[in-house]
Structure formats: structure tokens, C-alpha cells
Tab-separated table of C-alpha atoms in Angstrom:
chain	number	residue	atom	x	y	z
A	18	MET	CA	0.000	0.000	0.000
A	19	ALA	CA	2.812	2.389	0.882
A	20	LYS	CA	4.491	1.659	-2.449
A	21	LEU	CA	1.260	2.375	-4.326
A	22	LEU	CA	0.790	5.676	-2.488
A	23	THR	CA	4.381	6.646	-3.255
A	24	THR	CA	3.838	5.912	-6.958
A	25	MET	CA	0.624	7.960	-7.002
A	26	PHE	CA	2.364	10.854	-5.234
A	27	GLN	CA	5.224	10.851	-7.735
A	28	SER	CA	2.770	10.766	-10.638
A	29	CYS	CA	0.874	13.730	-9.197
A	30	ARG	CA	4.084	15.710	-8.825
A	31	GLN	CA	5.059	14.906	-12.421
A	32	LEU	CA	1.586	15.935	-13.585
A	33	HIS	CA	1.849	19.290	-11.799
A	34	VAL	CA	5.340	20.060	-13.153
A	35	LEU	CA	4.566	18.961	-16.702
A	36	ARG	CA	1.307	20.919	-16.833
A	37	ARG	CA	3.202	24.074	-15.923
A	38	TYR	CA	5.840	23.223	-18.540
A	39	ARG	CA	3.088	22.523	-21.071
A	40	ARG	CA	1.477	25.941	-20.584
A	41	ARG	CA	4.852	27.652	-20.933
A	42	GLN	CA	5.783	25.722	-24.086
A	43	GLU	CA	2.367	26.351	-25.670
A	44	ILE	CA	3.013	30.046	-25.371
A	45	LEU	CA	6.525	29.746	-26.821
A	46	CYS	CA	6.099	27.392	-29.744
A	47	GLY	CA	2.629	25.836	-29.747
A	48	THR	CA	3.878	22.251	-30.108
A	49	PRO	CA	1.597	19.202	-29.755
A	50	PHE	CA	1.596	18.071	-26.137
A	51	LYS	CA	0.167	14.663	-26.597
A	52	VAL	CA	3.676	13.402	-25.801
A	53	PHE	CA	3.386	14.782	-22.260
A	54	ASN	CA	0.194	12.846	-21.687
A	55	LEU	CA	1.970	9.744	-23.009
A	56	TYR	CA	4.837	10.318	-20.598
A	57	LEU	CA	2.424	10.576	-17.674
A	58	THR	CA	0.653	7.432	-18.791
A	59	LEU	CA	3.878	5.459	-19.071
A	60	SER	CA	5.304	6.807	-15.808
A	61	SER	CA	2.560	4.990	-13.887
A	62	ARG	CA	3.209	1.253	-13.671
A	63	HIS	CA	-0.525	0.561	-13.635
A	64	SER	CA	-0.997	2.249	-17.000
A	65	LEU	CA	1.624	0.151	-18.776
A	66	ILE	CA	-0.979	-2.573	-19.259
A	67	ASN	CA	-2.295	-0.726	-22.325
A	68	PHE	CA	1.064	-1.227	-24.041
A	69	GLY	CA	1.551	-4.906	-23.185
A	70	ILE	CA	4.732	-4.284	-21.170
A	71	ILE	CA	3.636	-5.104	-17.603
A	72	GLN	CA	0.629	-7.372	-17.335
A	73	ARG	CA	-1.450	-6.563	-14.268
A	74	LYS	CA	-4.192	-8.865	-13.055
A	75	ARG	CA	-6.103	-5.978	-11.527
A	76	ALA	CA	-7.100	-3.583	-14.290
A	77	SER	CA	-9.976	-1.195	-13.864
A	78	ARG	CA	-13.125	-1.795	-15.908
A	79	SER	CA	-12.881	1.596	-17.545
A	80	LYS	CA	-9.397	0.851	-18.867
A	81	GLU	CA	-10.535	-2.520	-20.155
A	82	LYS	CA	-13.359	-0.866	-22.062
A	83	ASP	CA	-11.001	1.738	-23.529
A	84	LYS	CA	-8.636	-1.014	-24.562
A	85	LYS	CA	-11.424	-2.911	-26.325
A	86	LYS	CA	-12.587	0.211	-28.132
A	87	SER	CA	-9.103	1.204	-29.336
A	88	PRO	CA	-8.105	-0.081	-32.782
A	89	ARG	CA	-5.903	-3.168	-32.908
A	90	LEU	CA	-3.147	-2.871	-35.488
A	91	GLY	CA	-0.932	-5.792	-36.388
A	92	PRO	CA	2.768	-5.318	-37.257
A	93	SER	CA	3.209	-5.328	-41.016
A	94	MET	CA	4.895	-3.402	-43.822
A	95	ILE	CA	1.553	-1.835	-44.722
A	96	THR	CA	1.082	-0.683	-41.118
A	97	GLY	CA	4.539	0.853	-41.119
A	98	ARG	CA	3.947	2.711	-44.375
A	99	LEU	CA	0.599	4.033	-43.222
A	100	LEU	CA	1.601	5.120	-39.717
A	101	GLY	CA	5.365	5.656	-39.735
A	102	PRO	CA	7.533	8.258	-41.450
A	103	THR	CA	8.068	8.183	-45.193
A	104	ALA	CA	11.252	7.026	-46.909
A	105	SER	CA	12.233	10.662	-47.439
A	106	GLY	CA	12.021	11.330	-43.704
A	107	GLU	CA	8.709	13.173	-43.611
A	108	PRO	CA	6.747	12.460	-40.401
A	109	GLY	CA	3.548	10.473	-40.638
A	110	ASN	CA	0.172	11.085	-39.011
A	111	MET	CA	0.586	13.132	-35.828
A	112	ASN	CA	-2.771	12.190	-34.283
A	113	LEU	CA	-2.514	8.425	-33.920
A	114	PRO	CA	-4.342	6.481	-31.176
A	115	TRP	CA	-2.576	5.349	-28.010
A	116	SER	CA	-2.148	1.849	-29.421
A	117	CYS	CA	0.325	3.303	-31.955
A	118	ALA	CA	2.676	4.771	-29.342
A	119	ILE	CA	5.937	3.932	-31.115
A	120	TYR	CA	4.797	5.414	-34.419
A	121	SER	CA	3.488	8.490	-32.587
A	122	ILE	CA	6.839	9.102	-30.880
A	123	VAL	CA	8.780	8.554	-34.113
A	124	ASN	CA	6.543	11.036	-35.952
A	125	TRP	CA	6.769	13.620	-33.162
A	126	MET	CA	10.550	13.376	-33.014
A	127	ARG	CA	10.824	13.771	-36.781
A	128	ALA	CA	8.413	16.709	-36.876
A	129	TYR	CA	10.097	18.619	-34.025
A	130	LYS	CA	13.780	17.865	-34.513
A	131	GLY	CA	14.813	21.270	-33.233
A	132	VAL	CA	12.865	21.241	-29.959
A	133	GLU	CA	15.118	19.871	-27.224
A	134	GLY	CA	12.331	19.480	-24.650
A	135	ILE	CA	10.197	17.277	-26.894
A	136	GLN	CA	13.195	15.195	-27.972
A	137	THR	CA	14.288	14.608	-24.370
A	138	LEU	CA	10.822	13.728	-23.128
A	139	CYS	CA	10.214	11.332	-26.016
A	140	LEU	CA	13.539	9.601	-25.290
A	141	LYS	CA	12.572	9.240	-21.627
A	142	VAL	CA	9.289	7.609	-22.648
A	143	LEU	CA	10.848	5.099	-25.055
A	144	PRO	CA	12.521	2.735	-22.517
A	145	PHE	CA	9.115	1.896	-21.048
A	146	LEU	CA	7.918	0.781	-24.470
A	147	LEU	CA	11.111	-0.847	-25.733
A	148	GLU	CA	11.182	-3.367	-22.893
A	149	ASP	CA	8.616	-5.200	-25.009
A	150	GLU	CA	10.231	-7.167	-27.844
A	151	GLN	CA	7.491	-6.468	-30.375
A	152	GLN	CA	7.642	-2.744	-29.695
A	153	ARG	CA	11.409	-2.962	-30.133
A	154	GLN	CA	10.991	-4.548	-33.555
A	155	THR	CA	8.482	-1.892	-34.568
A	156	ALA	CA	10.859	0.870	-33.461
A	157	GLN	CA	13.724	-0.573	-35.492
A	158	ASN	CA	11.556	-0.888	-38.590
A	159	ALA	CA	10.358	2.702	-38.172
A	160	GLY	CA	13.946	4.025	-38.197
A	161	LEU	CA	14.086	5.084	-34.557
A	162	THR	CA	17.849	4.520	-34.337
A	163	ASP	CA	18.615	7.270	-36.846
A	164	ILE	CA	16.269	9.664	-35.060
A	165	VAL	CA	17.976	9.034	-31.709
A	166	LEU	CA	21.423	9.613	-33.197
A	167	HIS	CA	20.214	12.768	-34.927
A	168	ALA	CA	18.978	14.131	-31.598
A	169	MET	CA	22.396	13.450	-30.049
A	170	VAL	CA	24.063	15.403	-32.857
A	171	MET	CA	21.538	18.262	-32.756
A	172	PHE	CA	21.895	18.807	-28.984
A	173	PRO	CA	25.517	17.913	-28.137
A	174	GLN	CA	25.526	19.724	-24.771
A	175	SER	CA	22.361	18.228	-23.262
A	176	GLU	CA	23.398	15.659	-20.669
A	177	GLN	CA	19.852	14.517	-19.906
A	178	LEU	CA	19.070	13.989	-23.591
A	179	HIS	CA	22.239	11.950	-24.112
A	180	ILE	CA	21.572	9.788	-21.039
A	181	ALA	CA	18.057	9.062	-22.284
A	182	ALA	CA	19.396	8.431	-25.798
A	183	PHE	CA	21.932	5.884	-24.537
A	184	HIS	CA	19.193	4.156	-22.540
A	185	THR	CA	17.121	3.905	-25.715
A	186	ILE	CA	20.095	2.519	-27.669
A	187	VAL	CA	20.663	-0.078	-24.946
A	188	LEU	CA	17.181	-1.455	-25.536
A	189	LEU	CA	17.281	-1.110	-29.327
A	190	ALA	CA	20.507	-3.124	-29.389
A	191	ARG	CA	19.202	-5.814	-27.064
A	192	PRO	CA	19.128	-9.234	-28.767
A	193	HIS	CA	15.694	-10.411	-29.797
A	194	GLY	CA	14.472	-13.279	-27.677
A	195	GLY	CA	17.620	-13.185	-25.544
A	196	ARG	CA	19.263	-11.569	-22.589
A	197	GLU	CA	21.935	-8.928	-22.247
A	198	GLY	CA	25.294	-10.006	-23.615
A	199	MET	CA	24.045	-12.877	-25.794
A	200	LEU	CA	24.882	-13.433	-29.408
A	201	PHE	CA	21.838	-12.941	-31.557
A	202	HIS	CA	20.031	-13.583	-34.816
A	203	SER	CA	18.649	-10.102	-35.343
A	204	SER	CA	19.133	-6.785	-33.606
A	205	MET	CA	20.044	-3.217	-34.328
A	206	THR	CA	23.732	-4.072	-34.618
A	207	ALA	CA	23.310	-7.221	-36.666
A	208	ALA	CA	21.170	-5.369	-39.177
A	209	GLY	CA	23.865	-2.752	-39.681
A	210	ILE	CA	21.585	0.203	-38.937
A	211	PHE	CA	24.514	2.205	-37.605
A	212	GLY	CA	26.221	2.036	-40.968
A	213	ALA	CA	23.166	2.552	-43.131
A	214	ASN	CA	22.793	6.274	-42.487
A	215	GLN	CA	25.354	8.788	-41.318
A	216	GLN	CA	24.532	11.518	-38.828
A	217	ASP	CA	26.394	14.777	-39.375
A	218	GLY	CA	29.098	12.931	-41.309
A	219	LYS	CA	29.678	10.412	-38.531
A	220	SER	CA	28.634	6.837	-37.989
A	221	GLY	CA	26.396	6.000	-35.050
A	222	ILE	CA	29.321	4.489	-33.167
A	223	ALA	CA	31.345	7.685	-33.619
A	224	VAL	CA	28.442	9.764	-32.287
A	225	MET	CA	28.288	7.584	-29.187
A	226	LEU	CA	32.032	7.765	-28.548
A	227	ASP	CA	32.024	11.548	-29.005
A	228	SER	CA	29.335	11.787	-26.342
A	229	MET	CA	31.351	9.601	-23.964
A	230	GLN	CA	34.354	11.864	-24.394
A	231	ARG	CA	32.336	15.069	-24.016
A	232	PHE	CA	30.627	13.947	-20.800
A	233	GLU	CA	33.532	11.994	-19.329
A	234	ASP	CA	32.874	13.432	-15.866
A	235	ASN	CA	29.280	12.183	-15.718
A	236	PRO	CA	29.267	8.661	-14.231
A	237	VAL	CA	25.574	8.073	-14.979
A	238	LEU	CA	26.039	8.769	-18.684
A	239	LEU	CA	29.249	6.740	-18.876
A	240	ALA	CA	27.619	3.738	-17.200
A	241	MET	CA	24.696	3.898	-19.622
A	242	SER	CA	26.986	4.284	-22.645
A	243	CYS	CA	29.169	1.340	-21.604
A	244	TRP	CA	25.962	-0.666	-21.250
A	245	ALA	CA	25.090	0.215	-24.845
A	246	LEU	CA	28.527	-0.962	-26.021
A	247	VAL	CA	27.961	-4.415	-24.525
A	248	ASN	CA	25.629	-5.652	-27.263
A	249	ILE	CA	27.127	-3.540	-30.039
A	250	ALA	CA	30.477	-5.291	-29.580
A	251	LEU	CA	28.932	-8.741	-30.105
A	252	ALA	CA	28.917	-8.467	-33.909
A	253	PRO	CA	32.526	-9.028	-35.091
A	254	GLU	CA	32.474	-6.415	-37.860
A	255	GLN	CA	30.924	-3.791	-35.607
A	256	LYS	CA	33.378	-4.657	-32.850
A	257	ALA	CA	36.253	-3.991	-35.255
A	258	VAL	CA	34.863	-0.552	-36.090
A	259	LEU	CA	34.221	0.160	-32.419
A	260	VAL	CA	37.771	-0.777	-31.428
A	261	ARG	CA	39.381	1.196	-34.260
A	262	LEU	CA	37.318	4.305	-33.482
A	263	GLY	CA	38.435	4.242	-29.841
A	264	GLY	CA	35.829	2.155	-28.046
A	265	ILE	CA	38.334	0.515	-25.703
A	266	GLN	CA	39.940	3.866	-24.851
A	267	ALA	CA	36.525	5.380	-24.106
A	268	THR	CA	35.642	2.459	-21.833
A	269	THR	CA	38.957	2.442	-19.952
A	270	ASN	CA	38.810	6.237	-19.594
A	271	ALA	CA	35.412	5.901	-17.916
A	272	MET	CA	36.779	3.263	-15.540
A	273	TYR	CA	39.896	5.344	-14.822
A	274	ARG	CA	37.940	8.531	-14.027
A	275	HIS	CA	35.362	6.850	-11.792
A	276	PRO	CA	37.206	4.131	-9.863
A	277	PHE	CA	34.647	3.998	-7.027
A	278	SER	CA	31.484	4.008	-9.133
A	279	ALA	CA	30.203	0.435	-9.019
A	280	GLU	CA	27.891	0.977	-11.984
A	281	VAL	CA	30.651	2.388	-14.215
A	282	GLN	CA	33.060	-0.403	-13.265
A	283	PHE	CA	30.448	-3.125	-13.810
A	284	ARG	CA	29.298	-1.807	-17.202
A	285	GLY	CA	32.856	-1.031	-18.311
A	286	LEU	CA	34.051	-4.543	-17.486
A	287	PHE	CA	31.006	-6.009	-19.228
A	288	ALA	CA	31.869	-4.038	-22.386
A	289	LEU	CA	35.534	-5.060	-22.244
A	290	ILE	CA	34.572	-8.746	-22.171
A	291	ASN	CA	33.528	-8.495	-25.815
A	292	LEU	CA	36.013	-5.844	-26.922
A	293	VAL	CA	39.182	-7.765	-25.963
A	294	ILE	CA	38.203	-11.133	-27.465
A	295	PRO	CA	40.754	-12.044	-30.150
A	296	PHE	CA	39.428	-12.838	-33.609
A	297	VAL	CA	40.484	-14.913	-36.597
A	298	GLU	CA	39.813	-14.459	-40.293
A	299	MET	CA	37.688	-17.246	-41.747
A	300	SER	CA	38.274	-18.774	-45.164
A	301	ASP	CA	35.139	-17.096	-46.556
A	302	GLY	CA	36.354	-13.638	-45.480
A	303	ASN	CA	34.119	-13.379	-42.416
A	304	ARG	CA	35.462	-12.635	-38.950
A	305	GLN	CA	34.942	-15.006	-36.040
A	306	ASP	CA	35.873	-14.494	-32.403
A	307	ALA	CA	38.463	-16.987	-31.238
A	308	GLY	CA	37.143	-17.060	-27.685
A	309	ASP	CA	34.684	-19.506	-26.216
A	310	ALA	CA	31.195	-18.153	-26.867
A	311	GLY	CA	29.471	-20.940	-24.917
A	312	ASP	CA	26.084	-22.327	-25.829
A	313	ASP	CA	25.046	-19.133	-27.572
A	314	ALA	CA	27.720	-19.350	-30.281
A	315	GLU	CA	25.327	-20.912	-32.745
A	316	ASP	CA	23.243	-17.748	-32.681
A	317	ASP	CA	26.021	-15.590	-34.114
A	318	VAL	CA	25.610	-14.092	-37.549
A	319	ALA	CA	27.978	-12.579	-40.067
A	320	VAL	CA	27.287	-8.910	-40.693
A	321	PRO	CA	26.751	-8.183	-44.387
A	322	VAL	CA	29.576	-6.313	-46.064
A	323	ALA	CA	27.194	-3.619	-47.308
A	324	ALA	CA	26.010	-2.938	-43.771
A	325	VAL	CA	29.479	-1.982	-42.542
A	326	ALA	CA	30.741	-0.278	-45.699
A	327	ALA	CA	29.591	3.136	-44.504
A	328	MET	CA	31.287	2.634	-41.161
A	329	GLU	CA	34.524	1.538	-42.797
A	330	GLU	CA	34.635	4.935	-44.527
A	331	GLU	CA	34.744	6.508	-41.082
A	332	LEU	CA	38.013	4.689	-40.381
A	333	GLY	CA	39.838	6.571	-43.105
A	334	ASP	CA	43.303	5.364	-44.130
A	335	SER	CA	43.666	1.596	-44.414
A	336	ASN	CA	47.153	1.931	-42.911
A	337	GLN	CA	45.684	2.758	-39.499
A	338	PRO	CA	46.425	0.315	-36.659
A	339	THR	CA	44.491	-2.933	-36.804
A	340	GLU	CA	42.221	-4.187	-34.059
A	341	ARG	CA	44.939	-6.499	-32.750
A	342	GLN	CA	47.555	-3.746	-32.730
A	343	ILE	CA	45.274	-1.441	-30.746
A	344	ILE	CA	44.584	-4.137	-28.147
A	345	ASP	CA	48.329	-4.860	-27.967
A	346	GLU	CA	48.983	-1.246	-26.996
A	347	LEU	CA	46.202	-1.126	-24.420
A	348	VAL	CA	46.478	-4.561	-22.787
A	349	SER	CA	48.670	-3.291	-19.944
A	350	SER	CA	46.304	-0.472	-18.959
A	351	ILE	CA	43.269	-2.753	-19.364
A	352	THR	CA	44.767	-5.344	-17.017
A	353	SER	CA	45.710	-2.720	-14.419
A	354	LEU	CA	42.213	-1.217	-14.445
A	355	VAL	CA	40.597	-4.642	-14.143
A	356	VAL	CA	42.760	-5.541	-11.147
A	357	ARG	CA	42.036	-2.174	-9.521
A	358	ALA	CA	38.296	-2.758	-9.936
A	359	MET	CA	38.661	-6.209	-8.378
A	360	LYS	CA	40.455	-4.746	-5.356
A	361	ASN	CA	38.067	-1.809	-4.913
A	362	PHE	CA	34.961	-4.018	-5.171
A	363	CYS	CA	36.227	-7.279	-3.716
A	364	SER	CA	32.849	-7.840	-2.052
A	365	SER	CA	30.868	-7.526	-5.313
A	366	GLU	CA	30.467	-10.926	-6.919
A	367	ALA	CA	28.991	-9.425	-10.099
A	368	ILE	CA	32.000	-7.146	-10.682
A	369	LEU	CA	34.511	-9.906	-9.901
A	370	ASN	CA	32.621	-12.218	-12.264
A	371	ARG	CA	33.008	-9.779	-15.175
A	372	ALA	CA	36.591	-8.946	-14.246
A	373	CYS	CA	37.586	-12.616	-14.350
A	374	LEU	CA	35.922	-12.938	-17.774
A	375	VAL	CA	37.966	-10.008	-19.107
A	376	LEU	CA	41.211	-11.571	-17.843
A	377	HIS	CA	40.098	-14.919	-19.261
A	378	ASN	CA	39.590	-13.430	-22.724
A	379	LEU	CA	42.942	-11.645	-22.559
A	380	SER	CA	44.640	-14.915	-21.613
A	381	LEU	CA	43.356	-16.504	-24.838
A	382	THR	CA	46.184	-14.614	-26.573
A	383	GLU	CA	49.499	-16.122	-25.487
A	384	ASP	CA	51.362	-12.870	-26.149
A	385	TYR	CA	49.420	-11.258	-23.311
A	386	HIS	CA	50.478	-13.805	-20.682
A	387	THR	CA	53.598	-11.852	-19.755
A	388	THR	CA	51.520	-8.708	-19.175
A	389	LEU	CA	49.088	-10.617	-16.969
A	390	LEU	CA	51.948	-12.140	-14.967
A	391	TRP	CA	53.748	-8.839	-14.407
A	392	THR	CA	50.670	-6.819	-13.492
A	393	PRO	CA	50.847	-6.436	-9.689
A	394	GLN	CA	48.261	-8.477	-7.750
A	395	CYS	CA	46.665	-9.915	-10.916
A	396	TYR	CA	47.664	-13.536	-10.278
A	397	GLN	CA	46.880	-13.224	-6.561
A	398	MET	CA	43.432	-11.712	-7.165
A	399	LEU	CA	42.512	-14.621	-9.451
A	400	GLU	CA	43.519	-17.076	-6.735
A	401	TRP	CA	41.628	-15.047	-4.131
A	402	CYS	CA	38.449	-15.096	-6.257
A	403	LEU	CA	38.706	-18.870	-6.645
A	404	ALA	CA	38.970	-19.323	-2.897
A	405	ASN	CA	36.198	-16.910	-1.890
A	406	TYR	CA	33.512	-17.338	-4.568
A	407	GLN	CA	33.259	-21.075	-4.993
A	408	THR	CA	29.539	-21.086	-5.867
A	409	ASP	CA	29.901	-18.854	-8.947
A	410	GLN	CA	30.458	-21.345	-11.742
A	411	VAL	CA	31.260	-18.739	-14.412
A	412	LEU	CA	33.837	-17.074	-12.167
A	413	GLN	CA	35.357	-20.433	-11.243
A	414	GLN	CA	35.685	-21.539	-14.864
A	415	SER	CA	37.116	-18.256	-16.155
A	416	ALA	CA	39.587	-17.796	-13.286
A	417	THR	CA	40.680	-21.449	-13.420
A	418	GLY	CA	41.197	-21.268	-17.181
A	419	THR	CA	43.252	-18.086	-16.900
A	420	LEU	CA	45.467	-19.469	-14.134
A	421	HIS	CA	45.921	-22.720	-16.047
A	422	ARG	CA	47.156	-20.879	-19.157
A	423	LEU	CA	49.508	-18.701	-17.119
A	424	GLN	CA	50.899	-21.744	-15.309
A	425	LEU	CA	51.535	-23.484	-18.641
A	426	THR	CA	53.480	-20.464	-19.829
A	427	LEU	CA	55.539	-20.461	-16.626
A	428	SER	CA	56.211	-24.205	-16.856
A	429	HIS	CA	57.765	-23.816	-20.313
A	430	ASN	CA	60.198	-21.063	-19.318
A	431	GLU	CA	62.440	-21.525	-16.273
A	432	ASP	CA	63.820	-17.997	-16.401
A	433	LEU	CA	60.327	-16.501	-16.525
A	434	ARG	CA	59.235	-18.749	-13.660
A	435	ALA	CA	62.173	-17.666	-11.504
A	436	ARG	CA	61.570	-13.981	-12.192
A	437	PHE	CA	57.860	-14.399	-11.479
A	438	SER	CA	58.614	-16.037	-8.128
A	439	ASP	CA	60.893	-13.131	-7.230
A	440	SER	CA	58.140	-10.707	-8.262
A	441	ILE	CA	55.612	-12.465	-6.029
A	442	ARG	CA	57.975	-12.300	-3.070
A	443	THR	CA	58.637	-8.611	-3.710
A	444	GLN	CA	54.924	-7.870	-3.895
A	445	GLN	CA	54.340	-9.757	-0.640
A	446	HIS	CA	57.152	-7.825	1.046
A	447	LEU	CA	55.723	-4.505	-0.167
A	448	ALA	CA	52.250	-5.518	0.999
A	449	LEU	CA	53.624	-6.338	4.459
A	450	GLU	CA	55.434	-3.018	4.591
A	451	GLN	CA	52.292	-1.144	3.611
A	452	ALA	CA	50.284	-3.021	6.240
A	453	HIS	CA	52.947	-2.269	8.870
A	454	ASN	CA	53.032	1.443	7.952
A	455	GLU	CA	49.236	1.617	8.040
A	456	ALA	CA	49.128	-0.067	11.447
A	457	ARG	CA	51.777	2.305	12.783
A	458	ARG	CA	49.910	5.313	11.431
A	459	LEU	CA	46.680	4.165	13.074
A	460	HIS	CA	48.527	3.557	16.345
A	461	GLU	CA	49.993	7.067	16.282
A	462	GLN	CA	46.575	8.552	15.586
A	463	GLN	CA	45.089	6.604	18.491
A	464	GLU	CA	47.842	7.762	20.841
A	465	ALA	CA	47.365	11.380	19.765
A	466	LEU	CA	43.617	11.078	20.332
A	467	MET	CA	44.118	9.610	23.810
A	468	ALA	CA	46.592	12.375	24.664
A	469	ASN	CA	44.107	15.043	23.587
A	470	GLU	CA	41.364	13.434	25.664
A	471	GLN	CA	43.676	13.321	28.710
A	472	VAL	CA	44.560	17.028	28.304
A	473	GLU	CA	40.891	17.943	28.013
A	474	ALA	CA	40.104	15.891	31.129
A	475	GLU	CA	42.823	17.651	33.148
A	476	GLU	CA	41.540	21.070	32.100
């Protein structure tokens, strides 16, 4: 009951604020404010029944009657042509019924491209709808991705708009019929929508990375953007473009700037899992990740060459560093940031799980074993995770596999094994020294505090 009252109170507050904003905007530009009513409808969990997102057993009779009276429109090419925007980009019918929410939002965003308030509010509404897979498919067919990217280009300084845009991209890129991080048959990335149309001379991936760089001090935006990169990096061709445009640098920069933000660290590690997987060229010219994809590997698809041709133009000179060369340069910083996240959030099983997966994927490349061995505390943190999180099967498998590969490398090189043993002893000695200095510092502080209390007591 308390939760219901809280929800009703929040909805009333939103209604009051948005009505005032509506009156002000009507005076300024006279825009259609049906979108505000849609936002209020979607903000209430009880009203989401009308959109098929959250099925509630207790629906009022009046809403059931309204639902029966509203037209039922099936997804089809004819429906899209009648309700959605035209091929030339002209918005469709602006006065569609509530059952056509996705088409309504797409048409409003196309008709009012220059109004930041409408764009932001529409983007905040979309996540409620896009949780539903059918609505997601409709949005992709209606060209919502291009509209979202256009809004990001039109309003480069609006943090709230960019956060909402990244949230929308997260859901648009979610695999159909799957969960976050799975390989997929069809999604925004697999269909090559990013490469089909350019926004302001940039591919969709470049627009996203520019936003991450511009708002690098905003942890909420960075966490949401890293979340969007998770599924985008699943398609091999798109991952190559993402890496060559600076996707790994953007992710590691977010983790470096916000070391104590659990959300940024979790999403950044999740993105790196896919970005650092080595790849091999297949005989038919397609790219295939060399890492273990698990049971979902059969769902992977090859991205058509035409879909990534536009993005390849963004890369410029063919003599630029390859994906492997970029990862080679960054592997040391990646490993250090992963270990730091493991130490800062040693009590978070979810973060340690993703961190071990990143190290596991790095260990698939034998050339990176030396970097993993010489990164301070890396080997010890893997052993610590094995000992303290024995019920996490994914963590156990990834950490065990990484340690096994590193041990094989050590067993084949006596000199490397001897130097590694010396390094472990040195690290242990330094750790003991740091612990001793910290204990002494705490003891001195305690003595000073007791002395001050004694002086105050004597006075």
C-alpha cells in the first residue's frame, strides 16, 4: 500500500510540473503536447498494461473498455507505411491512437527535430515501451535509431538527452528473444543500422564515442553508454569498427575517471569482455571471435559487407592500426584497471565475475600472458576469487582457465618462472610493509587522540 501511495504521489508531482511546462511551451512554440500525456501514462506502472509491457491482473473496468474500443493494429509493412515516417524522412500522421505509441513518438521526433524538450521527453518515454520485444521490432523498422542519433548530434551539450538516448540505444541493441550479452540472430547491430545512415558525417558508433568523451565526468552517462557498447560489440564487424574508433579507450577512460562508481566499473568490465576477445579471419572472409562463446555461439551471424561499408569509410586510411595492434597497446592499462576494480569491489560478486571474464579473454592470446603475470596483484586476485567465490560457476571456470594458461606459460620457461617467483615475493614484502606502515599510522593517531582526551580531562 505504501508503495502504491508513493507511486501515485510521484505521478501527481510529475503531472503538476509537466502541466506548468506545457502551458509555458504552448506560449513559446505551440507544439503538440500529446507526448506529455503519453509520458504521464507510461510513468505509472498501472498504466503500462495498455502497451503490453507489464501485465497486471487488476485492471480497472474503464481501462478494459477503452482497450477494447481502441483499434488493434498488427505489425506489417503496410502498417509501417501508413503510420510511420516516409522514406524521405517526412513524419507520418501526428494524431494516432494510443495503441500506436511507437509510431506516434517517431513522428513527433521527426516533426520537431529542433525542440530539445520534446526530444528529451520522447527519449525518456521510449525505454518503457522498448522493454517489449514487439515494440522494439516496430521501433527498429520505423527508423528510430537514426532519429535518436540525430537528436544526439543536434543537442551535443544536453546531458539529460544523451543519457536518455543511450538508454534507448541499450534497448534497441538488445538481442531479440535473448538476454543482455548474448549473441543474436537479429538486432540493431546485426542489421547494420549504424552504418546505413550517417549523422552529421559520422557513424552512429562515432556519435556515441564523441558523447562519452564530451561527458567523461558524468558517471551516470558513462555507465549507460558502456551498457550500450555491450551488445554492439557482439557483432565481429561492428566490434572492429568500435575498437578502431576508440571504443576501448573510451571504456577504460570511464573506468579510470570513476574508480569507485560500481555501476561504471560493472558496465565497463562487461563491455571489455567483448572488446578484448581475439578474432580470426575465416576462409570465406568473415570474422569469427576466437574465444569460447558458450552455448550461444550458434546464434552468431555474419554482418553483411554492405552494412558496414559506410562505417569503414569513417576509419579513413587503411594503414591505421588494426584491431589487434590497438589491443596490444592497451592490454597493460586494461589489465591494471581490471585488477584495480577487483580490489576496490572485492565484495561484489557481479563485478569480480566480469573482471575474471575479461582476464580470461585476454589470456586466450598467449602474447598477453607476460603482461598478466607482471601486473601487480593480478595472479593473486585470481587465486583469491577462486577461494572466496566457490559457488559462482562462471567465475570459477574463467579464473581457473586463466590461471591454467599462465601456469603453462611459466612451466615452459624456467627464467620466466624464476623472475615471477621473485616478483611475487617482492609484492608480498611490499604488501607487508604497507600493512605495517598503516598499522603504525593508526597507532599514532590513536595515541594522539588519547593524549588530547587526557589534556581535556585535566583542564
